[in-house]
Tab-separated table of C-alpha atoms in Angstrom:
chain	number	residue	atom	x	y	z
K	1	THR	CA	123.805	-97.113	-150.350
K	2	GLN	CA	119.821	-96.483	-148.830
K	3	LEU	CA	118.513	-93.031	-149.156
K	4	LEU	CA	116.683	-91.446	-146.458
K	5	GLU	CA	115.326	-88.200	-147.458
K	6	GLN	CA	113.290	-86.327	-144.907
K	7	SER	CA	111.136	-83.415	-145.571
K	8	PRO	CA	110.998	-80.285	-144.829
K	9	GLN	CA	114.350	-79.753	-143.466
K	10	PHE	CA	113.133	-76.772	-141.865
K	11	LEU	CA	110.399	-76.276	-139.971
K	12	SER	CA	109.128	-73.227	-137.201
K	13	ILE	CA	106.129	-73.168	-135.790
K	14	GLN	CA	103.816	-71.603	-133.026
K	15	GLU	CA	103.425	-73.267	-129.351
K	16	GLY	CA	100.158	-75.274	-129.332
K	17	GLU	CA	100.115	-75.737	-133.485
K	18	ASN	CA	100.566	-79.267	-135.016
K	19	LEU	CA	103.141	-80.788	-137.789
K	20	THR	CA	104.150	-83.802	-139.489
K	21	VAL	CA	107.590	-84.224	-140.583
K	22	TYR	CA	108.251	-87.218	-143.193
K	23	CYS	CA	110.878	-89.435	-143.940
K	24	ASN	CA	110.573	-91.124	-147.651
K	25	SER	CA	112.770	-94.065	-149.516
K	26	SER	CA	112.492	-95.776	-152.480
K	27	SER	CA	114.206	-98.706	-151.026
K	28	VAL	CA	112.508	-100.952	-148.298
K	29	PHE	CA	113.649	-100.720	-145.002
K	30	SER	CA	113.631	-103.683	-142.245
K	31	SER	CA	113.175	-101.157	-139.064
K	32	LEU	CA	113.428	-97.178	-138.760
K	33	GLN	CA	114.280	-95.137	-136.049
K	34	TRP	CA	113.607	-91.386	-134.824
K	35	TYR	CA	115.971	-89.500	-133.141
K	36	ARG	CA	115.562	-86.243	-131.616
K	37	GLN	CA	118.777	-83.982	-131.353
K	38	GLU	CA	119.567	-80.984	-129.613
K	39	PRO	CA	122.662	-78.306	-130.197
K	40	GLY	CA	125.872	-80.055	-129.112
K	41	GLU	CA	124.569	-82.804	-127.514
K	42	GLY	CA	124.089	-86.313	-129.441
K	43	PRO	CA	121.205	-88.041	-130.873
K	44	VAL	CA	118.699	-90.031	-128.069
K	45	LEU	CA	116.279	-92.529	-129.937
K	46	LEU	CA	112.924	-91.795	-129.313
K	47	VAL	CA	110.982	-94.780	-131.092
K	48	THR	CA	111.928	-97.897	-134.015
K	49	VAL	CA	108.971	-99.016	-136.225
K	50	VAL	CA	109.480	-102.702	-137.307
K	51	THR	CA	105.720	-103.504	-139.175
K	52	GLY	CA	104.575	-102.113	-141.976
K	53	GLY	CA	101.645	-99.897	-140.988
K	54	GLU	CA	102.833	-99.437	-137.668
K	55	VAL	CA	101.683	-96.881	-135.125
K	56	LYS	CA	103.628	-95.772	-132.138
K	57	LYS	CA	102.620	-93.131	-129.562
K	58	LEU	CA	104.876	-91.286	-127.642
K	59	LYS	CA	102.766	-88.810	-125.306
K	60	ARG	CA	101.997	-85.856	-128.313
K	61	LEU	CA	104.458	-87.950	-130.802
K	62	THR	CA	102.964	-89.777	-132.896
K	63	PHE	CA	105.126	-92.336	-135.115
K	64	GLN	CA	103.534	-94.489	-138.181
K	65	PHE	CA	105.612	-96.734	-140.624
K	66	GLY	CA	104.442	-96.879	-143.904
K	67	ASP	CA	103.198	-100.286	-145.327
K	68	ALA	CA	105.462	-100.678	-147.681
K	69	ARG	CA	108.386	-100.009	-145.249
K	70	LYS	CA	109.686	-97.954	-147.339
K	71	ASP	CA	108.686	-94.271	-145.724
K	72	SER	CA	108.401	-93.130	-142.258
K	73	SER	CA	106.187	-90.064	-140.178
K	74	LEU	CA	106.478	-88.369	-137.120
K	75	HIS	CA	103.168	-86.015	-136.321
K	76	ILE	CA	103.412	-83.599	-133.127
K	77	THR	CA	100.512	-82.402	-131.470
K	78	ALA	CA	100.141	-79.344	-129.874
K	79	ALA	CA	104.313	-78.492	-129.509
K	80	GLN	CA	105.852	-77.031	-127.335
K	81	PRO	CA	109.187	-75.301	-127.022
K	82	GLY	CA	110.714	-78.285	-125.726
K	83	ASP	CA	109.996	-80.016	-128.884
K	84	THR	CA	112.937	-77.895	-130.333
K	85	GLY	CA	115.694	-79.964	-132.146
K	86	LEU	CA	116.675	-81.473	-134.713
K	87	TYR	CA	114.082	-84.762	-135.860
K	88	LEU	CA	116.641	-87.818	-137.675
K	89	CYS	CA	115.411	-90.709	-139.219
K	90	GLY	CA	117.353	-93.348	-139.704
K	91	SER	CA	118.006	-97.362	-140.837
K	92	ALA	CA	120.943	-98.553	-138.067
K	93	ARG	CA	120.596	-101.461	-139.449
K	94	GLN	CA	121.105	-100.640	-142.501
K	95	LEU	CA	123.589	-97.729	-142.083
K	96	THR	CA	121.882	-95.171	-143.068
K	97	PHE	CA	120.273	-91.362	-141.985
K	98	GLY	CA	118.308	-88.883	-143.842
K	99	SER	CA	119.609	-85.230	-143.571
K	100	GLY	CA	116.962	-84.006	-140.711
K	101	THR	CA	114.429	-81.596	-139.848
K	102	GLN	CA	115.246	-78.563	-138.032
K	103	LEU	CA	112.021	-77.561	-135.995
K	104	THR	CA	111.788	-74.737	-133.613
K	105	VAL	CA	108.233	-74.205	-131.869
K	106	LEU	CA	108.242	-70.139	-130.883
K	107	PRO	CA	106.490	-69.763	-127.363
E	1	SER	CA	122.719	-100.084	-117.718
E	2	GLN	CA	124.883	-99.664	-120.759
E	3	THR	CA	126.425	-96.176	-121.173
E	4	ILE	CA	128.705	-94.993	-123.837
E	5	HIS	CA	131.524	-92.420	-123.024
E	6	GLN	CA	133.190	-90.608	-125.539
E	7	TRP	CA	135.845	-87.438	-125.236
E	8	PRO	CA	136.947	-84.778	-125.392
E	9	ALA	CA	133.840	-82.917	-126.146
E	10	THR	CA	135.835	-80.308	-127.523
E	11	LEU	CA	139.452	-80.133	-129.654
E	12	VAL	CA	140.788	-77.538	-131.663
E	13	GLN	CA	143.290	-78.798	-133.616
E	14	PRO	CA	146.042	-76.885	-136.373
E	15	VAL	CA	145.823	-78.262	-139.675
E	16	GLY	CA	148.803	-80.978	-140.127
E	17	SER	CA	148.747	-82.220	-136.014
E	18	PRO	CA	147.480	-85.442	-134.666
E	19	LEU	CA	143.907	-86.696	-133.923
E	20	SER	CA	143.029	-89.636	-131.196
E	21	LEU	CA	139.584	-89.537	-129.890
E	22	GLU	CA	137.817	-92.750	-127.868
E	23	CYS	CA	134.511	-93.875	-126.993
E	24	THR	CA	133.875	-96.739	-124.556
E	25	VAL	CA	131.307	-98.432	-123.664
E	26	GLU	CA	130.248	-100.116	-120.344
E	27	GLY	CA	127.314	-102.724	-119.386
E	28	THR	CA	127.474	-104.571	-122.179
E	29	SER	CA	129.382	-107.222	-123.854
E	30	ASN	CA	130.700	-107.353	-127.689
E	31	PRO	CA	128.796	-104.529	-129.368
E	32	ASN	CA	129.253	-103.465	-132.816
E	33	LEU	CA	130.245	-99.659	-132.495
E	34	TYR	CA	130.367	-97.098	-134.977
E	35	TRP	CA	131.776	-93.648	-135.484
E	36	TYR	CA	129.946	-91.140	-137.490
E	37	ARG	CA	130.422	-87.452	-138.509
E	38	GLN	CA	128.006	-84.919	-138.454
E	39	ALA	CA	128.378	-81.801	-140.371
E	40	ALA	CA	126.527	-78.476	-138.719
E	41	GLY	CA	122.958	-79.496	-138.272
E	42	ARG	CA	122.650	-82.267	-140.709
E	43	GLY	CA	122.190	-85.678	-140.961
E	44	LEU	CA	124.529	-88.118	-139.879
E	45	GLN	CA	128.175	-89.620	-142.248
E	46	LEU	CA	128.857	-93.241	-141.662
E	47	LEU	CA	132.888	-92.753	-141.172
E	48	PHE	CA	133.910	-96.548	-139.831
E	49	TYR	CA	131.864	-99.576	-137.795
E	50	SER	CA	133.226	-102.697	-136.053
E	51	VAL	CA	131.538	-105.802	-135.030
E	52	GLY	CA	134.365	-107.111	-133.028
E	53	ILE	CA	138.472	-106.426	-131.396
E	54	GLY	CA	140.232	-105.731	-134.706
E	55	GLN	CA	137.423	-105.782	-137.396
E	56	ILE	CA	137.064	-102.698	-138.977
E	57	SER	CA	134.982	-101.636	-142.060
E	58	SER	CA	135.616	-98.106	-143.709
E	59	GLU	CA	132.654	-96.286	-145.425
E	60	VAL	CA	134.221	-93.741	-146.409
E	61	PRO	CA	137.933	-92.846	-148.118
E	62	GLN	CA	139.501	-90.388	-146.171
E	63	ASN	CA	142.380	-89.183	-144.050
E	64	LEU	CA	141.100	-90.875	-141.311
E	65	SER	CA	141.243	-94.532	-139.494
E	66	ALA	CA	139.735	-96.183	-136.569
E	67	SER	CA	140.605	-99.204	-134.204
E	68	ARG	CA	138.863	-101.428	-131.569
E	69	PRO	CA	142.104	-102.730	-129.083
E	70	GLN	CA	139.552	-103.920	-126.759
E	71	ASP	CA	135.895	-104.943	-126.658
E	72	ARG	CA	133.978	-101.921	-125.397
E	73	GLN	CA	137.003	-99.269	-126.877
E	74	PHE	CA	136.602	-97.370	-130.123
E	75	ILE	CA	139.447	-95.236	-131.438
E	76	LEU	CA	139.586	-92.581	-134.225
E	77	SER	CA	142.631	-91.326	-135.534
E	78	SER	CA	144.433	-89.411	-138.021
E	79	LYS	CA	148.157	-88.763	-138.383
E	80	LYS	CA	147.435	-85.164	-140.213
E	81	LEU	CA	144.459	-83.243	-139.462
E	82	LEU	CA	142.955	-81.091	-142.823
E	83	LEU	CA	140.632	-78.197	-142.492
E	84	SER	CA	137.564	-80.516	-144.019
E	85	ASP	CA	138.193	-82.608	-141.166
E	86	SER	CA	136.337	-80.077	-139.096
E	87	GLY	CA	133.003	-81.377	-137.623
E	88	PHE	CA	130.974	-82.883	-134.933
E	89	TYR	CA	132.037	-86.787	-134.616
E	90	LEU	CA	130.190	-89.332	-133.230
E	91	CYS	CA	130.341	-92.932	-131.294
E	92	ALA	CA	127.680	-94.945	-130.923
E	93	TRP	CA	126.598	-98.576	-130.493
E	94	SER	CA	124.182	-101.497	-130.925
E	95	VAL	CA	123.410	-104.529	-129.939
E	96	GLY	CA	123.764	-107.301	-133.104
E	97	GLN	CA	122.081	-105.244	-135.673
E	98	ALA	CA	120.788	-102.313	-134.692
E	99	ASN	CA	117.130	-103.216	-135.356
E	100	TYR	CA	116.495	-101.265	-132.559
E	101	GLY	CA	118.701	-98.440	-133.377
E	102	TYR	CA	121.730	-97.293	-131.618
E	103	THR	CA	122.887	-95.665	-128.183
E	104	PHE	CA	124.978	-92.356	-129.396
E	105	GLY	CA	127.739	-90.540	-127.354
E	106	SER	CA	127.489	-87.107	-126.843
E	107	GLY	CA	129.751	-86.165	-129.678
E	108	THR	CA	133.038	-84.693	-129.491
E	109	ARG	CA	132.547	-81.344	-131.581
E	110	LEU	CA	136.193	-81.158	-133.687
E	111	THR	CA	137.833	-77.571	-135.172
E	112	VAL	CA	141.071	-77.724	-137.292
E	113	VAL	CA	142.664	-74.519	-137.619
């Protein structure tokens, strides 16, 4: 089983701050996905990264795939309370997910 | 457009009772289908996946089973629930080998009492 480790597990910040969430592995992945999940709901796909070194932007969210395709990061600029949720990285093709980062953005 | 339906949303069942959770997908053919379980606020544990009718792969030996009687229907079952079966169950589908991720259902919160 290929493991994905996410850090930090919990993050509580004030509105307007920036943050970065990490997803690391010793294994190489063909692609990685990031999801955001709200309580009582299923995860919603945010982005897929495929190419080593790839950077994708989704409004205030920036996703990066490591050059070696073993790690990824999610950076949020000027966080808002609506960004609150559980952020999961995963490799759907390889059937594995990280344990998630619970983000709370305080107004 | 493709949609995924999962029900029920919430279920409270006594220990030893049977379980049947259903998931259906609309708007696509021959999807790959998955059942995951999630502990409170944490990551996802793959339970079963299916690449076609009657084809089920089990990832974790346990008290649960899965069936795919139709192309777009995936059912999670148990003959006798245990307390440890409590959790949040998610169905998902993907195109092929899921290079571009899953679409998840809205989940079922199962509490075994």
